[in-house]
Every structure is written in structure tokens, then in C-alpha cells.
Amino acid sequence: MVSSQTSALNAILPFVARSFGVDLPTVQWVVLAYLIVSSGLLLAFGRLGDMIGQRRLFLVGFVIFIGGSLLCWLAPSLAWLVVTRIIQAVGGGMITSSSSPLITKTLPRSHRGRGLSAQIVMVYFGLAAGPGIGGILADTVGWRWVFLMNVPLGLLAAAATFAAVPKDETIIAKQPFDWAGALTFTAALTSLFFLMGRGEGWAWLPGGEASLLMVFLLAAGAFVAVELGRLEPMLDLRLFKSRFFSAAAASAMINYIGYSTLAFMVPFYLVDGIGYGATGAGVLIMAMPVAMMIVAPVSGWLSDKVGPRIPASLGMALLAVGIFLVSRLGAAPSRNEIVSRLMLAGVGLGLFSSANSSAIMGEVPINRQGIANGVVSTVRQLGMMLGVAATTAIFKARYPFYSALGEARATMAAVEDALLVVSVIILVGALTSLVRGTEEAQKEPAA
């Protein structure tokens, strides 16, 4: 439900922008609002799930996500839609932060990669189905129905959770929930996101962007101080003493910069640049997540057999090549050219994700699974936000150079420039994945 919502919305964003009469830099906040809030809360939800049980958090997340979806469906303005996407983000963050720990707790180490692969296949199934569903709905009953479809899906998923997911053991906390850590982390991440994503829009603040930067530095410093002083922190900074864990987390962030760049920019390339309709663009975009869904189980199996380093690094390299080839499609590509290049990127994403997730979850003790998954989810969201914000900034900077070519051709050229830059970033990420080292045995943290 969560992944199909994400991919369906990305596919129809050009039509949401037309509906409210806004441009690409403005409509990006429908995506960024969700990423900002969910990223700021994922670590807190990871810790909360360890305390109250991931199953309980999972179910509460469904209730909030369904309610937010109904409010998104009713949105009379872009501002309303952005606010209700924030509500969705709270529920989506609870669902995301509790899913992997529920799976990890129930499976032996020898099957962990395959178990997480099964989860990722379902996520990718949602990503694959979303663009086609979103395109069909936008062309028939309207784009708002992309949100309404979450209601029956969410009710069905909640019922299945009640029936099939066993209650999980929780930690007897020696300290109360880390509210100070949660608030300072959210403040730091939010100020960073707004600073990167809004730019000159913050000139009205006293001191302009300098004030926002100061908020970020103070909040980040306070967060580190709070976490180092707690017995049971929201984020156990000791996890990052492991080069393996740190490199895997950094690689995940860079990988999702590539994913979000394609998911956000390609619809504008196809719709505003080439002239595809919602259904046609949605069907083509499905090529990438379909490839991800097919390859993810293979990646999990490989990571169980040979370790995560090789499949994850190879996956990032293939993603970099795929993004580069998409940036070279030109003004009149055939459907086969579009599909093959998106599928190559999807193969890279699928090969990377299962192996890297297994690596991170396997590096931490069982009583820190919620926190570790919070780290994984946060760096993923951070990468997706950076992808959207950075490529939008590149698009805005390059578009004026091509404006004399006309709106369609200028859109295509600016998107191509953004994709080219990101392909280089992903190639660098492949190198960080290669130097991660080897996985260490799980061990309990010091008291």
C-alpha cells in the first residue's frame, strides 16, 4: 500500500501540477512534505517499536495512513494536499519502521536475506503496480482516486496483520521514551531539508538562509549530546563504529538518490517532454520496479551465499549505467529504448537493496533491530529527499539555458542534465559499497 502510493503519485505528479496550476519546483512539495516528516520520525518510531512492540505500531500506522489518504482525496488546494500528505507520512513511517524487525525476529540467520527479499519483492510489487494504476485512474476517474484506493487496501492489510502476525516481545525500558532525541533530530533533519529544498524561499527569515543553517547546527549538536548521554538512546551512535554498518548505510542513501531521481524526473520527461498521457507514461515507468521485483530474490539468495558486498556494489554500478543511458534517450526514443534502460536501472536497484538490507540488519544485535531499521529507513528517505531536491535544483538552473527551444524540449534537456549528474553520484556510491569490509558477528551491546 505504501509503496504503490509512492510510485502512483510520482507517475501522476505532472497532472497534479496541472490541476492546481503550479510548476515542477512547487509540486515537488507534495513529495518532499512526506519525505521530510517520515524521515524525521523513523528513528523515533524504530525505538518506540522496540518498546511497545512492532506489531502494535504497525497496526496504528495503518489507521493513520488510511485517515490521511481520505483527507488527501478531499484536497481542494495544493496546500491542503501537502498538509494531508504529512498525516500520511506519520502512518507510513510507523508501517515502514516496524516491518523489517517483525520479519527479522521470526527467521533464523541463514534465511534472513531471503526473508527480507520476500518483503522487498512485495514493496517492489507495489512500486511496479503503482504507475500503471495511477495512470489509469488519472485518465478515467481522476488523480484523486490514487489516494482513495488506500482505504480498501489498508483495511485488508490491517485485517491480515491481526490474523497472521504474532505478537512480538518488547523491551522493558530502563528509561522513558527519548522525547528530547526525537524532537532535536526532527528539528535538525527538517531544517536541513528545507534549507536544501527551498533555497531563496527563506529570504524572508531574519538572517535568511543563515538563520536556517544555525537552527540545523544547533539542533544537530543538541541531538548528538542528548544521545551520547542516554542509557537507551533513540539512535545508538555506537552502531556507526562499525565501518561495515556505516558504509552500508551511506551506500543505501546514495542508492535511493538514484531511485528517487528516476521516479520523480522520468514522468515529467515522458509527459511534459515527449507528450505521453498518464496511462502510457505509467505503463512505461512500471519497467523499473518490475525489474526490481524480479531481481530482489536473487540478490537475497546471493547475499546469504557470498555476502552482501559484491551484489550490492554490482547493483549500484548497473544503476549508474542505467541512469546515464536514460539521460541519453534524446527527443524521440522508442518504447523499447525507454523500457530497456529503465529495466537496467531496476536490475541494479533490485540487486543492491536486498543484499544491503540484509547486511545492515545482520550487523546489529536482536534488541537493536528496531533502531537499526530506523537507520535504514531514515537514510533511504534522506536519499530520496536529496534526489528530489538536488535534481529539482539542477532542473531549475538548467531550464533557462534551453528555454528558447520551447517548453517541451527545454524540459527534456533539463531533465537529461539532472540525470547525468546523478549517474556520476551513483558511480561514487558503488565505490563506497566496495570498501565496506566484512560483516561481523552479532553481539550484545555493552550495558
PDB file of N, CA and C in Angstrom, residues 213-293:
ATOM      1  N   LEU A 213      20.367  27.643   8.690  1.00  0.00           N
ATOM      2  CA  LEU A 213      21.580  26.857   8.906  1.00  0.00           C
ATOM      3  C   LEU A 213      21.934  26.806  10.386  1.00  0.00           C
ATOM      4  N   MET A 214      21.748  27.918  11.091  1.00  0.00           N
ATOM      5  CA  MET A 214      22.034  27.942  12.519  1.00  0.00           C
ATOM      6  C   MET A 214      21.109  27.001  13.288  1.00  0.00           C
ATOM      7  N   VAL A 215      19.827  26.980  12.907  1.00  0.00           N
ATOM      8  CA  VAL A 215      18.882  26.055  13.538  1.00  0.00           C
ATOM      9  C   VAL A 215      19.347  24.615  13.351  1.00  0.00           C
ATOM     10  N   PHE A 216      19.774  24.299  12.127  1.00  0.00           N
ATOM     11  CA  PHE A 216      20.239  22.941  11.853  1.00  0.00           C
ATOM     12  C   PHE A 216      21.443  22.578  12.712  1.00  0.00           C
ATOM     13  N   LEU A 217      22.433  23.457  12.785  1.00  0.00           N
ATOM     14  CA  LEU A 217      23.656  23.162  13.532  1.00  0.00           C
ATOM     15  C   LEU A 217      23.364  23.003  15.020  1.00  0.00           C
ATOM     16  N   LEU A 218      22.525  23.883  15.567  1.00  0.00           N
ATOM     17  CA  LEU A 218      22.194  23.798  16.992  1.00  0.00           C
ATOM     18  C   LEU A 218      21.404  22.523  17.297  1.00  0.00           C
ATOM     19  N   ALA A 219      20.424  22.213  16.454  1.00  0.00           N
ATOM     20  CA  ALA A 219      19.602  21.029  16.686  1.00  0.00           C
ATOM     21  C   ALA A 219      20.431  19.753  16.531  1.00  0.00           C
ATOM     22  N   ALA A 220      21.306  19.715  15.514  1.00  0.00           N
ATOM     23  CA  ALA A 220      22.142  18.535  15.314  1.00  0.00           C
ATOM     24  C   ALA A 220      23.106  18.341  16.481  1.00  0.00           C
ATOM     25  N   GLY A 221      23.716  19.421  16.945  1.00  0.00           N
ATOM     26  CA  GLY A 221      24.607  19.324  18.089  1.00  0.00           C
ATOM     27  C   GLY A 221      23.883  18.870  19.347  1.00  0.00           C
ATOM     28  N   ALA A 222      22.681  19.400  19.560  1.00  0.00           N
ATOM     29  CA  ALA A 222      21.894  19.001  20.723  1.00  0.00           C
ATOM     30  C   ALA A 222      21.502  17.527  20.643  1.00  0.00           C
ATOM     31  N   PHE A 223      21.170  17.064  19.441  1.00  0.00           N
ATOM     32  CA  PHE A 223      20.794  15.661  19.262  1.00  0.00           C
ATOM     33  C   PHE A 223      21.951  14.732  19.629  1.00  0.00           C
ATOM     34  N   VAL A 224      23.152  15.028  19.132  1.00  0.00           N
ATOM     35  CA  VAL A 224      24.308  14.187  19.443  1.00  0.00           C
ATOM     36  C   VAL A 224      24.577  14.187  20.947  1.00  0.00           C
ATOM     37  N   ALA A 225      24.499  15.357  21.583  1.00  0.00           N
ATOM     38  CA  ALA A 225      24.747  15.451  23.026  1.00  0.00           C
ATOM     39  C   ALA A 225      23.716  14.648  23.816  1.00  0.00           C
ATOM     40  N   VAL A 226      22.454  14.746  23.421  1.00  0.00           N
ATOM     41  CA  VAL A 226      21.386  14.011  24.114  1.00  0.00           C
ATOM     42  C   VAL A 226      21.591  12.508  23.980  1.00  0.00           C
ATOM     43  N   GLU A 227      21.887  12.064  22.761  1.00  0.00           N
ATOM     44  CA  GLU A 227      22.002  10.624  22.531  1.00  0.00           C
ATOM     45  C   GLU A 227      23.207  10.020  23.243  1.00  0.00           C
ATOM     46  N   LEU A 228      24.320  10.740  23.282  1.00  0.00           N
ATOM     47  CA  LEU A 228      25.508  10.229  23.959  1.00  0.00           C
ATOM     48  C   LEU A 228      25.299  10.136  25.470  1.00  0.00           C
ATOM     49  N   GLY A 229      24.372  10.926  25.993  1.00  0.00           N
ATOM     50  CA  GLY A 229      24.146  10.938  27.427  1.00  0.00           C
ATOM     51  C   GLY A 229      23.071   9.996  27.904  1.00  0.00           C
ATOM     52  N   ARG A 230      22.450   9.247  27.009  1.00  0.00           N
ATOM     53  CA  ARG A 230      21.348   8.376  27.399  1.00  0.00           C
ATOM     54  C   ARG A 230      21.783   6.918  27.450  1.00  0.00           C
ATOM     55  N   LEU A 231      21.182   6.186  28.403  1.00  0.00           N
ATOM     56  CA  LEU A 231      21.424   4.751  28.510  1.00  0.00           C
ATOM     57  C   LEU A 231      20.766   4.005  27.364  1.00  0.00           C
ATOM     58  N   GLU A 232      19.550   4.431  26.989  1.00  0.00           N
ATOM     59  CA  GLU A 232      18.802   3.796  25.908  1.00  0.00           C
ATOM     60  C   GLU A 232      18.416   4.866  24.878  1.00  0.00           C
ATOM     61  N   PRO A 233      19.345   5.265  24.035  1.00  0.00           N
ATOM     62  CA  PRO A 233      19.088   6.358  23.095  1.00  0.00           C
ATOM     63  C   PRO A 233      18.169   5.937  21.946  1.00  0.00           C
ATOM     64  N   MET A 234      17.562   6.935  21.334  1.00  0.00           N
ATOM     65  CA  MET A 234      16.758   6.684  20.142  1.00  0.00           C
ATOM     66  C   MET A 234      17.639   6.182  19.009  1.00  0.00           C
ATOM     67  N   LEU A 235      18.834   6.734  18.889  1.00  0.00           N
ATOM     68  CA  LEU A 235      19.825   6.286  17.918  1.00  0.00           C
ATOM     69  C   LEU A 235      21.091   5.922  18.670  1.00  0.00           C
ATOM     70  N   ASP A 236      21.425   4.636  18.640  1.00  0.00           N
ATOM     71  CA  ASP A 236      22.648   4.176  19.295  1.00  0.00           C
ATOM     72  C   ASP A 236      23.822   4.504  18.377  1.00  0.00           C
ATOM     73  N   LEU A 237      24.538   5.590  18.687  1.00  0.00           N
ATOM     74  CA  LEU A 237      25.639   6.044  17.838  1.00  0.00           C
ATOM     75  C   LEU A 237      26.790   5.050  17.784  1.00  0.00           C
ATOM     76  N   ARG A 238      26.787   4.072  18.705  1.00  0.00           N
ATOM     77  CA  ARG A 238      27.831   3.051  18.671  1.00  0.00           C
ATOM     78  C   ARG A 238      27.724   2.163  17.442  1.00  0.00           C
ATOM     79  N   LEU A 239      26.541   2.111  16.857  1.00  0.00           N
ATOM     80  CA  LEU A 239      26.388   1.314  15.637  1.00  0.00           C
ATOM     81  C   LEU A 239      27.337   1.781  14.546  1.00  0.00           C
ATOM     82  N   PHE A 240      27.623   3.087  14.513  1.00  0.00           N
ATOM     83  CA  PHE A 240      28.441   3.645  13.444  1.00  0.00           C
ATOM     84  C   PHE A 240      29.936   3.464  13.683  1.00  0.00           C
ATOM     85  N   LYS A 241      30.307   2.811  14.788  1.00  0.00           N
ATOM     86  CA  LYS A 241      31.711   2.451  14.976  1.00  0.00           C
ATOM     87  C   LYS A 241      32.120   1.367  13.984  1.00  0.00           C
ATOM     88  N   SER A 242      31.158   0.608  13.519  1.00  0.00           N
ATOM     89  CA  SER A 242      31.425  -0.439  12.533  1.00  0.00           C
ATOM     90  C   SER A 242      31.520   0.185  11.147  1.00  0.00           C
ATOM     91  N   ARG A 243      32.685   0.012  10.496  1.00  0.00           N
ATOM     92  CA  ARG A 243      32.834   0.524   9.133  1.00  0.00           C
ATOM     93  C   ARG A 243      31.842  -0.165   8.201  1.00  0.00           C
ATOM     94  N   PHE A 244      31.585  -1.422   8.458  1.00  0.00           N
ATOM     95  CA  PHE A 244      30.638  -2.180   7.642  1.00  0.00           C
ATOM     96  C   PHE A 244      29.255  -1.540   7.696  1.00  0.00           C
ATOM     97  N   PHE A 245      28.776  -1.260   8.914  1.00  0.00           N
ATOM     98  CA  PHE A 245      27.454  -0.662   9.094  1.00  0.00           C
ATOM     99  C   PHE A 245      27.400   0.735   8.484  1.00  0.00           C
ATOM    100  N   SER A 246      28.421   1.556   8.742  1.00  0.00           N
ATOM    101  CA  SER A 246      28.439   2.934   8.243  1.00  0.00           C
ATOM    102  C   SER A 246      28.467   2.977   6.722  1.00  0.00           C
ATOM    103  N   ALA A 247      29.318   2.132   6.110  1.00  0.00           N
ATOM    104  CA  ALA A 247      29.412   2.119   4.650  1.00  0.00           C
ATOM    105  C   ALA A 247      28.113   1.625   4.022  1.00  0.00           C
ATOM    106  N   ALA A 248      27.486   0.630   4.649  1.00  0.00           N
ATOM    107  CA  ALA A 248      26.221   0.111   4.120  1.00  0.00           C
ATOM    108  C   ALA A 248      25.125   1.172   4.197  1.00  0.00           C
ATOM    109  N   ALA A 249      25.086   1.932   5.299  1.00  0.00           N
ATOM    110  CA  ALA A 249      24.089   2.994   5.436  1.00  0.00           C
ATOM    111  C   ALA A 249      24.318   4.102   4.421  1.00  0.00           C
ATOM    112  N   ALA A 250      25.591   4.502   4.231  1.00  0.00           N
ATOM    113  CA  ALA A 250      25.904   5.542   3.244  1.00  0.00           C
ATOM    114  C   ALA A 250      25.562   5.081   1.835  1.00  0.00           C
ATOM    115  N   SER A 251      25.841   3.830   1.536  1.00  0.00           N
ATOM    116  CA  SER A 251      25.527   3.298   0.212  1.00  0.00           C
ATOM    117  C   SER A 251      24.024   3.298  -0.030  1.00  0.00           C
ATOM    118  N   ALA A 252      23.254   2.953   1.003  1.00  0.00           N
ATOM    119  CA  ALA A 252      21.796   2.951   0.859  1.00  0.00           C
ATOM    120  C   ALA A 252      21.277   4.350   0.540  1.00  0.00           C
ATOM    121  N   MET A 253      21.818   5.361   1.204  1.00  0.00           N
ATOM    122  CA  MET A 253      21.382   6.728   0.937  1.00  0.00           C
ATOM    123  C   MET A 253      21.663   7.121  -0.508  1.00  0.00           C
ATOM    124  N   ILE A 254      22.873   6.816  -0.980  1.00  0.00           N
ATOM    125  CA  ILE A 254      23.239   7.176  -2.351  1.00  0.00           C
ATOM    126  C   ILE A 254      22.396   6.402  -3.355  1.00  0.00           C
ATOM    127  N   ASN A 255      22.143   5.134  -3.072  1.00  0.00           N
ATOM    128  CA  ASN A 255      21.327   4.314  -3.967  1.00  0.00           C
ATOM    129  C   ASN A 255      19.935   4.908  -4.159  1.00  0.00           C
ATOM    130  N   TYR A 256      19.340   5.391  -3.068  1.00  0.00           N
ATOM    131  CA  TYR A 256      17.986   5.929  -3.163  1.00  0.00           C
ATOM    132  C   TYR A 256      17.951   7.331  -3.745  1.00  0.00           C
ATOM    133  N   ILE A 257      19.092   8.009  -3.786  1.00  0.00           N
ATOM    134  CA  ILE A 257      19.162   9.232  -4.586  1.00  0.00           C
ATOM    135  C   ILE A 257      18.881   8.881  -6.037  1.00  0.00           C
ATOM    136  N   GLY A 258      19.492   7.787  -6.500  1.00  0.00           N
ATOM    137  CA  GLY A 258      19.264   7.344  -7.879  1.00  0.00           C
ATOM    138  C   GLY A 258      17.833   6.932  -8.129  1.00  0.00           C
ATOM    139  N   TYR A 259      17.261   6.159  -7.199  1.00  0.00           N
ATOM    140  CA  TYR A 259      15.874   5.717  -7.385  1.00  0.00           C
ATOM    141  C   TYR A 259      14.915   6.898  -7.445  1.00  0.00           C
ATOM    142  N   SER A 260      15.020   7.804  -6.486  1.00  0.00           N
ATOM    143  CA  SER A 260      14.047   8.907  -6.433  1.00  0.00           C
ATOM    144  C   SER A 260      14.219   9.855  -7.611  1.00  0.00           C
ATOM    145  N   THR A 261      15.454   9.996  -8.100  1.00  0.00           N
ATOM    146  CA  THR A 261      15.674  10.834  -9.276  1.00  0.00           C
ATOM    147  C   THR A 261      14.908  10.304 -10.475  1.00  0.00           C
ATOM    148  N   LEU A 262      15.001   8.995 -10.720  1.00  0.00           N
ATOM    149  CA  LEU A 262      14.273   8.398 -11.831  1.00  0.00           C
ATOM    150  C   LEU A 262      12.767   8.476 -11.603  1.00  0.00           C
ATOM    151  N   ALA A 263      12.325   8.127 -10.392  1.00  0.00           N
ATOM    152  CA  ALA A 263      10.889   8.101 -10.106  1.00  0.00           C
ATOM    153  C   ALA A 263      10.260   9.484 -10.222  1.00  0.00           C
ATOM    154  N   PHE A 264      11.019  10.525  -9.863  1.00  0.00           N
ATOM    155  CA  PHE A 264      10.472  11.884  -9.870  1.00  0.00           C
ATOM    156  C   PHE A 264      10.603  12.549 -11.233  1.00  0.00           C
ATOM    157  N   MET A 265      11.738  12.374 -11.891  1.00  0.00           N
ATOM    158  CA  MET A 265      12.020  13.112 -13.122  1.00  0.00           C
ATOM    159  C   MET A 265      11.477  12.455 -14.386  1.00  0.00           C
ATOM    160  N   VAL A 266      11.510  11.145 -14.467  1.00  0.00           N
ATOM    161  CA  VAL A 266      11.095  10.465 -15.704  1.00  0.00           C
ATOM    162  C   VAL A 266       9.642  10.772 -16.079  1.00  0.00           C
ATOM    163  N   PRO A 267       8.693  10.833 -15.123  1.00  0.00           N
ATOM    164  CA  PRO A 267       7.322  11.206 -15.530  1.00  0.00           C
ATOM    165  C   PRO A 267       7.250  12.564 -16.221  1.00  0.00           C
ATOM    166  N   PHE A 268       7.988  13.548 -15.738  1.00  0.00           N
ATOM    167  CA  PHE A 268       7.985  14.862 -16.390  1.00  0.00           C
ATOM    168  C   PHE A 268       8.630  14.779 -17.776  1.00  0.00           C
ATOM    169  N   TYR A 269       9.658  13.956 -17.894  1.00  0.00           N
ATOM    170  CA  TYR A 269      10.299  13.751 -19.193  1.00  0.00           C
ATOM    171  C   TYR A 269       9.311  13.148 -20.189  1.00  0.00           C
ATOM    172  N   LEU A 270       8.557  12.140 -19.736  1.00  0.00           N
ATOM    173  CA  LEU A 270       7.638  11.459 -20.642  1.00  0.00           C
ATOM    174  C   LEU A 270       6.390  12.279 -20.940  1.00  0.00           C
ATOM    175  N   VAL A 271       5.844  12.951 -19.934  1.00  0.00           N
ATOM    176  CA  VAL A 271       4.567  13.661 -20.097  1.00  0.00           C
ATOM    177  C   VAL A 271       4.781  15.058 -20.683  1.00  0.00           C
ATOM    178  N   ASP A 272       5.584  15.874 -20.016  1.00  0.00           N
ATOM    179  CA  ASP A 272       5.779  17.253 -20.464  1.00  0.00           C
ATOM    180  C   ASP A 272       6.788  17.376 -21.595  1.00  0.00           C
ATOM    181  N   GLY A 273       7.723  16.423 -21.676  1.00  0.00           N
ATOM    182  CA  GLY A 273       8.736  16.486 -22.710  1.00  0.00           C
ATOM    183  C   GLY A 273       8.316  15.804 -24.007  1.00  0.00           C
ATOM    184  N   ILE A 274       7.953  14.528 -23.917  1.00  0.00           N
ATOM    185  CA  ILE A 274       7.631  13.753 -25.120  1.00  0.00           C
ATOM    186  C   ILE A 274       6.154  13.820 -25.474  1.00  0.00           C
ATOM    187  N   GLY A 275       5.281  13.978 -24.450  1.00  0.00           N
ATOM    188  CA  GLY A 275       3.863  14.106 -24.730  1.00  0.00           C
ATOM    189  C   GLY A 275       3.032  12.872 -24.452  1.00  0.00           C
ATOM    190  N   TYR A 276       3.519  11.961 -23.637  1.00  0.00           N
ATOM    191  CA  TYR A 276       2.745  10.782 -23.267  1.00  0.00           C
ATOM    192  C   TYR A 276       1.579  11.175 -22.364  1.00  0.00           C
ATOM    193  N   GLY A 277       0.499  10.384 -22.416  1.00  0.00           N
ATOM    194  CA  GLY A 277      -0.596  10.534 -21.479  1.00  0.00           C
ATOM    195  C   GLY A 277      -0.285   9.823 -20.174  1.00  0.00           C
ATOM    196  N   ALA A 278      -1.197   9.926 -19.205  1.00  0.00           N
ATOM    197  CA  ALA A 278      -0.950   9.348 -17.884  1.00  0.00           C
ATOM    198  C   ALA A 278      -0.802   7.838 -17.951  1.00  0.00           C
ATOM    199  N   THR A 279      -1.694   7.164 -18.677  1.00  0.00           N
ATOM    200  CA  THR A 279      -1.631   5.706 -18.752  1.00  0.00           C
ATOM    201  C   THR A 279      -0.376   5.241 -19.480  1.00  0.00           C
ATOM    202  N   GLY A 280      -0.074   5.852 -20.625  1.00  0.00           N
ATOM    203  CA  GLY A 280       1.102   5.467 -21.383  1.00  0.00           C
ATOM    204  C   GLY A 280       2.386   5.649 -20.604  1.00  0.00           C
ATOM    205  N   ALA A 281       2.525   6.797 -19.921  1.00  0.00           N
ATOM    206  CA  ALA A 281       3.721   7.039 -19.112  1.00  0.00           C
ATOM    207  C   ALA A 281       3.794   6.068 -17.939  1.00  0.00           C
ATOM    208  N   GLY A 282       2.644   5.821 -17.300  1.00  0.00           N
ATOM    209  CA  GLY A 282       2.628   4.912 -16.155  1.00  0.00           C
ATOM    210  C   GLY A 282       3.060   3.510 -16.523  1.00  0.00           C
ATOM    211  N   VAL A 283       2.604   3.026 -17.661  1.00  0.00           N
ATOM    212  CA  VAL A 283       2.969   1.676 -18.099  1.00  0.00           C
ATOM    213  C   VAL A 283       4.470   1.585 -18.374  1.00  0.00           C
ATOM    214  N   LEU A 284       5.046   2.596 -19.003  1.00  0.00           N
ATOM    215  CA  LEU A 284       6.485   2.577 -19.273  1.00  0.00           C
ATOM    216  C   LEU A 284       7.300   2.629 -17.980  1.00  0.00           C
ATOM    217  N   ILE A 285       6.866   3.458 -17.034  1.00  0.00           N
ATOM    218  CA  ILE A 285       7.595   3.602 -15.778  1.00  0.00           C
ATOM    219  C   ILE A 285       7.580   2.303 -14.974  1.00  0.00           C
ATOM    220  N   MET A 286       6.577   1.459 -15.192  1.00  0.00           N
ATOM    221  CA  MET A 286       6.494   0.183 -14.488  1.00  0.00           C
ATOM    222  C   MET A 286       7.690  -0.722 -14.774  1.00  0.00           C
ATOM    223  N   ALA A 287       8.407  -0.472 -15.872  1.00  0.00           N
ATOM    224  CA  ALA A 287       9.529  -1.342 -16.235  1.00  0.00           C
ATOM    225  C   ALA A 287      10.575  -1.413 -15.131  1.00  0.00           C
ATOM    226  N   MET A 288      10.860  -0.286 -14.493  1.00  0.00           N
ATOM    227  CA  MET A 288      11.911  -0.261 -13.473  1.00  0.00           C
ATOM    228  C   MET A 288      11.539  -1.088 -12.240  1.00  0.00           C
ATOM    229  N   PRO A 289      10.389  -0.845 -11.592  1.00  0.00           N
ATOM    230  CA  PRO A 289      10.068  -1.657 -10.418  1.00  0.00           C
ATOM    231  C   PRO A 289       9.790  -3.126 -10.739  1.00  0.00           C
ATOM    232  N   VAL A 290       9.313  -3.439 -11.956  1.00  0.00           N
ATOM    233  CA  VAL A 290       9.142  -4.843 -12.317  1.00  0.00           C
ATOM    234  C   VAL A 290      10.493  -5.556 -12.301  1.00  0.00           C
ATOM    235  N   ALA A 291      11.510  -4.912 -12.885  1.00  0.00           N
ATOM    236  CA  ALA A 291      12.854  -5.497 -12.855  1.00  0.00           C
ATOM    237  C   ALA A 291      13.357  -5.621 -11.421  1.00  0.00           C
ATOM    238  N   MET A 292      13.088  -4.632 -10.587  1.00  0.00           N
ATOM    239  CA  MET A 292      13.484  -4.688  -9.186  1.00  0.00           C
ATOM    240  C   MET A 292      12.845  -5.887  -8.499  1.00  0.00           C
ATOM    241  N   MET A 293      11.579  -6.115  -8.768  1.00  0.00           N
ATOM    242  CA  MET A 293      10.837  -7.204  -8.137  1.00  0.00           C
ATOM    243  C   MET A 293      11.390  -8.563  -8.542  1.00  0.00           C
TER     244      MET A 293
END
